[in-house]
Amino acid sequence: MPSLTSYLNPMRVLGDAWDEIGILADRALNRHLRLAVTGLSRSGKTVFITSLVHHLVDGHGLPFLEAVHDQRYLGARIVDEDRPDRFPYRRFHADLTAKPPRWPKATDRLATLELELAYRTRSLVLRQVQPIQHLTLELIDYPGEWLLDLPLLEQSFARFSADALALAEDPVRREAARDWLEALRGFDPEAPEDENAIAGVSELFRRYLLRCHNELGLSRVQPGRFTNPGELEGSATLRFCPLPPGETRPGTNRARMAERFERYREEVVRRFYEEHFSRFDRQIVLVDLLSSLNAGPAHFADTQETLSLIMKSFRYGSTGLLGRLFAPKIDRLLFAVSKADHVAPNQHPALKQLLELMIQPAARAPRFQGITVEVMTLASLRCTDVVRTEHDGQTLSCVRGRLKNEDRETVLFPGEIPPELPEPEDWTSGRFRFKEFAPRRLQPSAAGQHIRLDQALQFLIGDKLV
Ligand SMILES: Nc1nc2c(ncn2[C@@H]2O[C@H](COP(=O)(O)OP(=O)(O)O)[C@@H](O)[C@H]2O)c(=O)[nH]1
Ligand SMILES: [Mg+2]
């Protein structure tokens, strides 16, 4: 209850009244919040969702989530856990709580998980009628690679082909593309349709993209379902590849490939935007910035390019060209550097600033005026401690943890994060040495198992728990 003094303070009374009206207005809307979690492969989506649910079940270790801080949060339960498209929380949770714990296996498709959160409202009016309120939180995990397909919506098969062929000439990619390009020289697009020949050359194209994605670690790899097929694994829809220019005559190899490209564009890309993306309320994009710094300037540039493509998705529908029909309704968007436990906390401000610089140009665009964009650094599962060591009379902040596939703990100095966008000459050899850590076992009801997961939650859902 507000204290006596607050009744005597007119500003405070007004503030409380606004708060009350805000809560009541919110309660008139539906109590279902769709929070999408995305990021490129291995950016940390699975671990993020698993840790999030682990903590939300009883609200432990989340002091920065206001409802928890105010002791109004009561807990969460998973709804309809056994539906086939569900995020396999139990399995991933079992991985992280096993002795010894292991990182969950990679996933490549859209999966959802529904939680029902219970909390006590702070509304004076609602407290009289229904003091315990519920919010259904739907978490949607989907590969960020799918967002990179957005430009295909505006492209013809000829245009897609020209762009992809030019990209395959890039010095970083040329070698990986060799087998496919060679097969393409022996492939006649104007010949009568031959499904075997089409399948052969398309498969080499797919292998080229897989090499770019898995071995070279590049993220601009289109079409996204070739590397992250999800439910399209093995489907004929994926049997096409870019072709050199030429006229499309019916009954030819080219005609069949062009038709499949169009089907991909309409039934895969457009459908994803219509059925999923345009229905999300909030979105977190996880970025494994440390890995891209580790991999060098070409990868860093690729990540930057990728982020600006991803940003375009959120402005999607604001141009007349694509129509406003399924413009996203997202009102809060969080870009988060994941795995921040790879570096000491004194590096976190620079890490955050670096990501801010990377997304800033796109975030200033007009469509973003209705979206609150926030940038953060976090670790869903903290696997390290900080130790300070002396080196040449200087104090260094190092991290201590067990490296992946090693038995003992190691102390290492992972390198300094540049607070500015690094120039090519800044990449002196061995400047960044971020190593992968083994997971620490997720404990029930313990504090300090993550970094800023609660602050991320406060931004993403905190305003709905009032
Ligand atoms: N140290 C650390 N490593 C993490 C964290 N989150 C993810 N990782 C690492 O990143 C890998 C990929 O994470 P995952 O959640 O499977 O990525 P996804 O492909 O985006 O779902 C894991 O296997 C871990 O090695 C974290 O919070 N801290
Ligand atoms: Mg995953």
XYZ file of C-alpha atoms and ligand atoms in Angstrom:
495
model
C 0.000 0.000 0.000
C 1.261 3.522 -0.699
C 2.400 5.262 2.449
C 0.683 8.282 3.941
C 3.314 10.647 2.608
C 2.729 9.446 -0.907
C -0.923 10.469 -0.597
C 0.214 13.919 0.372
C 2.500 14.252 -2.619
C 0.410 15.252 -5.653
C 3.058 14.187 -8.202
C 3.324 10.806 -6.596
C -0.470 10.379 -6.591
C -0.595 11.292 -10.261
C 2.236 8.856 -10.987
C 0.458 6.056 -9.156
C -2.771 6.797 -11.007
C -1.021 6.600 -14.372
C 0.611 3.372 -13.344
C -2.780 1.983 -12.352
C -4.400 3.023 -15.635
C -1.469 1.552 -17.569
C -1.842 -1.795 -15.836
C -5.605 -1.916 -16.304
C -5.274 -1.012 -19.988
C -2.668 -3.725 -20.448
C -4.893 -6.275 -18.730
C -7.685 -5.519 -21.204
C -5.405 -6.877 -23.943
C -4.606 -10.518 -24.331
C -2.097 -11.968 -21.931
C 0.018 -13.782 -24.454
C 3.493 -12.504 -25.294
C 5.483 -13.945 -28.175
C 9.186 -13.582 -27.517
C 11.329 -14.700 -30.429
C 14.929 -15.748 -29.865
C 17.208 -15.694 -32.856
C 20.851 -15.479 -33.866
C 23.070 -17.360 -36.269
C 23.960 -21.000 -35.638
C 25.910 -21.403 -32.413
C 25.182 -17.884 -31.225
C 23.724 -19.381 -28.035
C 19.937 -19.597 -28.570
C 19.457 -23.071 -27.107
C 21.492 -22.330 -23.993
C 19.739 -18.964 -23.591
C 16.252 -20.472 -23.644
C 17.215 -23.403 -21.435
C 18.800 -21.165 -18.803
C 15.937 -18.676 -19.023
C 13.327 -21.348 -18.340
C 15.466 -22.890 -15.593
C 15.543 -19.548 -13.812
C 11.947 -18.548 -14.500
C 10.470 -21.754 -13.103
C 11.002 -20.515 -9.553
C 12.371 -17.039 -10.159
C 15.696 -17.682 -8.427
C 18.824 -15.746 -9.342
C 16.932 -12.980 -11.192
C 17.281 -9.959 -8.866
C 17.019 -7.444 -11.727
C 13.658 -8.725 -12.848
C 11.421 -6.218 -11.115
C 8.653 -8.676 -10.234
C 11.236 -10.881 -8.545
C 12.873 -7.963 -6.793
C 9.473 -6.781 -5.490
C 8.756 -10.326 -4.305
C 5.674 -10.473 -6.503
C 6.895 -13.215 -8.825
C 5.453 -16.655 -8.043
C 6.914 -18.955 -10.702
C 6.253 -20.525 -14.081
C 5.015 -23.790 -15.484
C 5.529 -25.248 -18.922
C 2.353 -25.678 -20.956
C 1.718 -28.497 -23.464
C 5.247 -29.760 -23.259
C 4.774 -32.820 -25.414
C 3.646 -31.199 -28.655
C 5.960 -32.318 -31.484
C 7.156 -28.823 -32.474
C 8.095 -28.021 -28.885
C 11.528 -26.859 -27.825
C 12.896 -29.966 -26.028
C 13.532 -28.163 -22.765
C 13.737 -31.295 -20.591
C 16.430 -32.820 -22.805
C 18.562 -29.670 -22.933
C 18.066 -29.059 -19.233
C 19.174 -32.643 -18.536
C 22.351 -31.943 -20.577
C 23.229 -28.883 -18.525
C 22.445 -30.500 -15.168
C 24.192 -33.835 -15.913
C 27.346 -34.895 -14.045
C 29.456 -33.785 -15.800
C 27.305 -31.327 -17.774
C 27.484 -31.166 -21.569
C 26.465 -28.510 -24.081
C 23.166 -29.330 -25.820
C 23.304 -30.636 -29.397
C 22.718 -28.175 -32.212
C 19.202 -27.712 -33.597
C 18.209 -26.152 -36.901
C 14.501 -25.610 -36.877
C 11.841 -23.415 -35.452
C 10.704 -24.636 -32.059
C 8.437 -23.060 -29.490
C 7.916 -23.356 -25.775
C 5.027 -21.955 -23.793
C 5.315 -20.887 -20.185
C 2.632 -19.666 -17.884
C 4.056 -17.121 -15.466
C 2.267 -16.298 -12.230
C 2.808 -13.143 -10.202
C 1.050 -10.779 -7.839
C -0.105 -7.607 -9.497
C 0.894 -4.245 -8.094
C -2.389 -2.711 -9.278
C -4.484 -1.576 -6.313
C -7.703 -2.239 -8.203
C -6.769 -5.686 -9.478
C -5.505 -6.698 -6.070
C -9.095 -6.530 -4.848
C -10.478 -8.766 -7.601
C -7.669 -10.970 -8.843
C -4.413 -10.530 -6.954
C -2.647 -13.339 -8.815
C -2.197 -12.687 -12.503
C -0.894 -14.888 -15.308
C 1.066 -14.187 -18.467
C 1.583 -16.752 -21.195
C 5.076 -16.366 -22.530
C 5.672 -18.082 -25.847
C 9.348 -18.497 -26.676
C 10.176 -19.054 -30.328
C 13.625 -20.303 -31.277
C 14.451 -19.941 -34.973
C 17.683 -19.786 -36.991
C 18.865 -16.244 -37.742
C 20.020 -17.564 -41.119
C 16.370 -17.493 -42.176
C 16.261 -13.708 -41.772
C 19.083 -13.366 -44.254
C 16.787 -14.656 -46.995
C 14.750 -11.479 -46.850
C 16.380 -9.898 -49.953
C 15.258 -12.901 -52.000
C 11.682 -11.644 -51.714
C 12.509 -8.859 -54.115
C 14.625 -10.929 -56.466
C 13.989 -12.820 -59.672
C 15.841 -16.054 -60.338
C 18.114 -14.203 -62.798
C 19.018 -11.563 -60.241
C 19.575 -14.109 -57.484
C 21.838 -16.066 -59.863
C 23.916 -13.047 -60.861
C 24.484 -11.998 -57.223
C 25.336 -15.505 -56.046
C 27.757 -16.132 -58.905
C 29.532 -12.848 -58.205
C 29.810 -13.707 -54.497
C 31.296 -17.118 -55.321
C 34.203 -15.263 -56.967
C 35.067 -13.600 -53.661
C 38.641 -14.594 -52.681
C 37.440 -16.021 -49.354
C 34.878 -18.263 -51.069
C 36.401 -19.125 -54.437
C 38.117 -22.287 -53.302
C 35.001 -23.642 -51.588
C 32.972 -22.967 -54.749
C 35.350 -24.722 -57.144
C 33.615 -28.095 -57.514
C 30.224 -26.532 -57.964
C 31.443 -23.964 -60.525
C 33.188 -26.707 -62.448
C 30.041 -28.835 -62.507
C 28.134 -25.788 -63.676
C 30.380 -25.502 -66.736
C 29.343 -29.021 -67.748
C 25.650 -28.375 -67.077
C 23.365 -27.198 -69.865
C 20.563 -25.000 -68.521
C 18.865 -24.970 -71.930
C 18.752 -28.780 -72.256
C 15.442 -30.585 -71.699
C 14.728 -31.002 -68.016
C 16.840 -33.774 -66.483
C 16.146 -34.292 -62.782
C 19.349 -36.245 -62.179
C 21.549 -33.535 -63.640
C 19.639 -30.883 -61.682
C 20.010 -32.847 -58.451
C 23.753 -33.325 -59.040
C 24.668 -29.698 -59.604
C 22.309 -28.487 -56.861
C 23.923 -30.848 -54.396
C 27.360 -29.375 -55.197
C 25.948 -25.904 -54.691
C 24.584 -27.012 -51.319
C 27.973 -28.432 -50.343
C 29.636 -25.159 -51.299
C 27.224 -23.259 -49.042
C 27.766 -25.751 -46.233
C 31.500 -25.231 -46.482
C 31.067 -21.465 -46.338
C 28.837 -21.874 -43.313
C 30.535 -24.665 -41.355
C 34.184 -24.527 -42.351
C 34.698 -20.875 -43.254
C 32.244 -19.715 -40.572
C 30.592 -17.218 -42.926
C 27.035 -16.146 -42.291
C 25.928 -14.568 -45.563
C 25.026 -17.879 -47.087
C 21.872 -17.828 -49.206
C 19.381 -19.443 -49.533
C 19.331 -20.003 -45.773
C 17.469 -23.324 -45.875
C 20.311 -24.925 -47.841
C 22.443 -24.853 -44.705
C 19.620 -24.778 -42.110
C 16.901 -26.819 -43.849
C 14.679 -27.456 -40.821
C 11.668 -29.425 -42.021
C 12.835 -29.073 -45.662
C 15.684 -31.555 -45.180
C 15.968 -33.590 -48.409
C 13.014 -31.797 -50.058
C 12.915 -31.241 -53.850
C 12.196 -27.560 -53.166
C 15.915 -27.208 -52.410
C 16.981 -28.648 -55.765
C 18.083 -25.561 -57.656
C 21.180 -23.402 -57.923
C 22.265 -20.096 -59.470
C 22.742 -20.271 -63.250
C 24.625 -18.096 -65.744
C 22.363 -15.672 -67.671
C 20.083 -17.006 -70.394
C 16.515 -17.103 -71.570
C 14.008 -19.292 -69.743
C 12.276 -21.711 -72.139
C 9.612 -24.108 -70.928
C 10.650 -27.704 -70.360
C 14.340 -26.922 -69.769
C 16.571 -27.362 -66.736
C 16.559 -23.602 -66.270
C 12.772 -23.447 -66.242
C 12.568 -26.099 -63.531
C 15.202 -24.420 -61.366
C 13.608 -20.995 -61.791
C 10.277 -22.466 -60.781
C 11.785 -24.006 -57.643
C 13.494 -20.756 -56.743
C 10.148 -18.993 -56.983
C 8.481 -21.650 -54.901
C 11.225 -21.269 -52.278
C 10.756 -17.521 -52.280
C 6.976 -17.646 -51.922
C 6.339 -20.775 -49.882
C 9.365 -20.735 -47.644
C 10.609 -17.175 -47.250
C 7.355 -15.272 -47.580
C 5.475 -17.810 -45.501
C 7.983 -17.527 -42.656
C 7.449 -13.781 -42.580
C 3.670 -14.068 -42.738
C 3.114 -16.933 -40.346
C 5.804 -16.281 -37.797
C 7.864 -13.135 -38.021
C 4.956 -10.717 -38.375
C 3.374 -12.151 -35.216
C 6.280 -11.744 -32.812
C 5.846 -9.170 -30.031
C 9.439 -8.976 -28.845
C 12.710 -10.174 -30.265
C 16.171 -10.916 -28.949
C 19.014 -11.336 -31.436
C 22.052 -13.102 -29.984
C 25.392 -12.225 -31.540
C 28.538 -14.247 -30.965
C 30.754 -11.218 -31.446
C 33.774 -12.798 -29.774
C 33.923 -15.627 -32.302
C 33.776 -13.207 -35.191
C 36.584 -11.113 -33.690
C 38.515 -14.322 -33.240
C 38.092 -15.339 -36.861
C 39.646 -12.177 -38.327
C 38.727 -9.187 -40.502
C 36.882 -11.010 -43.301
C 34.575 -12.707 -40.808
C 34.096 -9.581 -38.831
C 33.019 -7.755 -41.990
C 30.708 -10.664 -42.810
C 29.123 -10.397 -39.345
C 28.611 -6.688 -39.773
C 26.993 -7.189 -43.163
C 24.815 -9.918 -41.662
C 23.672 -7.684 -38.819
C 22.616 -4.977 -41.218
C 20.641 -7.544 -43.230
C 18.984 -8.752 -40.035
C 18.135 -5.165 -39.097
C 16.359 -4.799 -42.435
C 13.944 -7.534 -41.421
C 12.594 -5.332 -38.675
C 11.879 -2.549 -41.119
C 10.265 -5.003 -43.433
C 6.860 -3.914 -44.653
C 7.582 -0.243 -44.138
C 8.394 0.151 -47.825
C 5.526 0.211 -50.295
C 7.341 -2.339 -52.373
C 6.635 -5.295 -50.157
C 3.347 -4.105 -48.760
C 2.433 -3.367 -45.185
C 0.306 -6.448 -44.806
C 2.664 -8.352 -42.656
C 4.903 -5.699 -41.249
C 6.326 -6.894 -37.942
C 4.604 -5.634 -34.798
C 7.697 -6.018 -32.650
C 7.965 -3.141 -30.171
C 11.101 -4.171 -28.261
C 14.230 -5.464 -29.852
C 17.297 -6.550 -27.928
C 20.665 -7.172 -29.524
C 22.820 -9.098 -27.097
C 26.423 -10.180 -27.280
C 26.275 -13.753 -25.980
C 28.937 -15.694 -24.071
C 30.249 -12.559 -22.325
C 31.787 -14.865 -19.700
C 34.586 -15.488 -22.228
C 36.081 -12.160 -21.178
C 36.460 -10.377 -17.829
C 33.709 -7.901 -16.857
C 36.048 -4.934 -17.391
C 35.797 -5.754 -21.133
C 31.996 -5.770 -21.204
C 31.526 -2.023 -21.795
C 33.794 -2.162 -24.871
C 31.988 -5.244 -26.123
C 28.661 -3.519 -25.792
C 29.927 -0.393 -27.501
C 31.290 -2.420 -30.376
C 27.915 -4.024 -31.028
C 26.232 -0.635 -30.730
C 28.541 0.744 -33.405
C 27.794 -2.201 -35.638
C 24.029 -1.810 -35.568
C 23.817 1.952 -35.197
C 23.509 3.011 -38.836
C 20.512 0.749 -39.416
C 18.904 1.444 -36.029
C 18.608 5.128 -36.877
C 16.213 4.397 -39.750
C 12.687 5.838 -39.458
C 10.938 2.495 -39.059
C 12.785 2.053 -35.799
C 11.040 5.009 -34.241
C 8.306 2.704 -32.965
C 10.706 0.066 -31.687
C 12.756 0.349 -28.534
C 16.158 -1.060 -29.401
C 18.543 -2.049 -26.626
C 22.043 -3.491 -26.668
C 23.495 -5.667 -23.916
C 26.205 -8.183 -23.159
C 25.189 -11.363 -21.386
C 26.078 -14.948 -20.629
C 23.224 -17.415 -20.329
C 25.472 -19.824 -18.460
C 28.502 -18.333 -16.776
C 31.383 -20.791 -17.124
C 34.239 -18.661 -15.766
C 35.425 -16.627 -12.788
C 37.592 -13.559 -12.898
C 41.112 -13.624 -11.520
C 43.615 -10.790 -11.507
C 47.205 -11.540 -12.283
C 50.376 -9.461 -12.406
C 52.232 -9.320 -15.698
C 55.215 -6.987 -16.219
C 54.047 -4.841 -13.322
C 50.546 -4.558 -14.815
C 47.377 -6.044 -13.357
C 45.499 -8.104 -15.912
C 41.922 -9.315 -15.523
C 41.890 -12.913 -16.648
C 39.194 -15.564 -16.781
C 39.421 -18.958 -15.184
C 37.384 -21.921 -16.366
C 37.613 -25.374 -17.825
C 38.266 -25.288 -21.555
C 36.197 -27.525 -23.799
C 37.631 -31.063 -23.887
C 40.074 -30.405 -21.068
C 39.979 -31.778 -17.553
C 41.534 -28.993 -15.534
C 40.774 -25.344 -15.054
C 42.924 -22.844 -16.939
C 43.549 -19.152 -16.356
C 43.781 -17.162 -19.553
C 43.930 -13.600 -20.760
C 41.632 -13.560 -23.758
C 42.735 -10.220 -25.210
C 41.318 -6.701 -25.115
C 38.097 -5.832 -26.886
C 38.510 -2.787 -29.145
C 35.896 -0.157 -28.244
C 35.912 1.074 -31.862
C 35.272 -0.804 -35.073
C 38.660 -2.386 -35.757
C 40.467 -1.464 -38.964
C 42.096 -4.224 -41.032
C 45.555 -3.272 -39.717
C 44.337 -3.706 -36.127
C 44.206 -7.431 -36.675
C 47.700 -8.259 -35.586
C 48.138 -11.983 -35.344
C 46.885 -13.553 -32.147
C 45.276 -10.345 -30.940
C 42.139 -12.211 -29.891
C 42.299 -15.579 -28.214
C 38.789 -16.402 -27.135
C 38.545 -20.060 -26.312
C 35.477 -22.227 -25.905
C 34.709 -23.319 -22.373
C 33.088 -26.446 -21.005
C 29.743 -25.803 -19.327
C 29.439 -25.391 -15.594
C 26.701 -27.505 -14.119
C 23.396 -25.670 -13.850
C 22.281 -25.789 -10.205
C 18.802 -25.526 -8.749
C 18.119 -22.241 -6.971
C 21.687 -20.932 -7.056
C 22.638 -17.321 -7.723
C 25.307 -16.011 -10.089
C 24.937 -18.666 -12.777
C 24.485 -16.170 -15.602
C 25.449 -12.633 -16.530
C 22.608 -10.139 -17.004
C 20.011 -12.701 -18.021
C 17.667 -10.965 -15.567
C 18.340 -7.541 -17.080
C 17.576 -8.927 -20.517
C 14.334 -10.378 -19.127
C 13.379 -7.107 -17.478
C 13.724 -5.333 -20.822
C 11.911 -8.066 -22.773
C 9.010 -8.957 -20.459
C 9.327 -6.936 -17.224
C 6.671 -4.385 -18.215
C 4.151 -7.216 -18.629
C 4.622 -8.485 -15.069
C 3.023 -5.551 -13.263
N 30.908 -19.848 -22.131
C 29.695 -19.864 -22.660
N 29.476 -20.562 -23.792
C 28.233 -20.563 -24.312
C 27.149 -19.857 -23.722
N 26.060 -20.036 -24.491
C 26.437 -20.831 -25.512
N 27.749 -21.158 -25.413
C 28.558 -21.961 -26.365
O 28.000 -21.814 -27.662
C 27.630 -23.073 -28.199
C 26.378 -22.927 -29.020
O 25.291 -22.607 -28.191
P 23.801 -22.987 -28.606
O 22.898 -22.443 -27.566
O 23.681 -24.424 -28.934
O 23.678 -22.123 -29.940
P 22.488 -22.059 -31.011
O 22.977 -22.780 -32.216
O 22.309 -20.600 -31.285
O 21.278 -22.684 -30.386
C 27.483 -23.986 -26.979
O 27.689 -25.314 -27.338
C 28.567 -23.438 -26.062
O 29.831 -23.948 -26.451
C 27.409 -19.097 -22.515
O 26.547 -18.430 -21.936
N 28.701 -19.144 -22.049
Mg 19.979 -24.171 -31.067
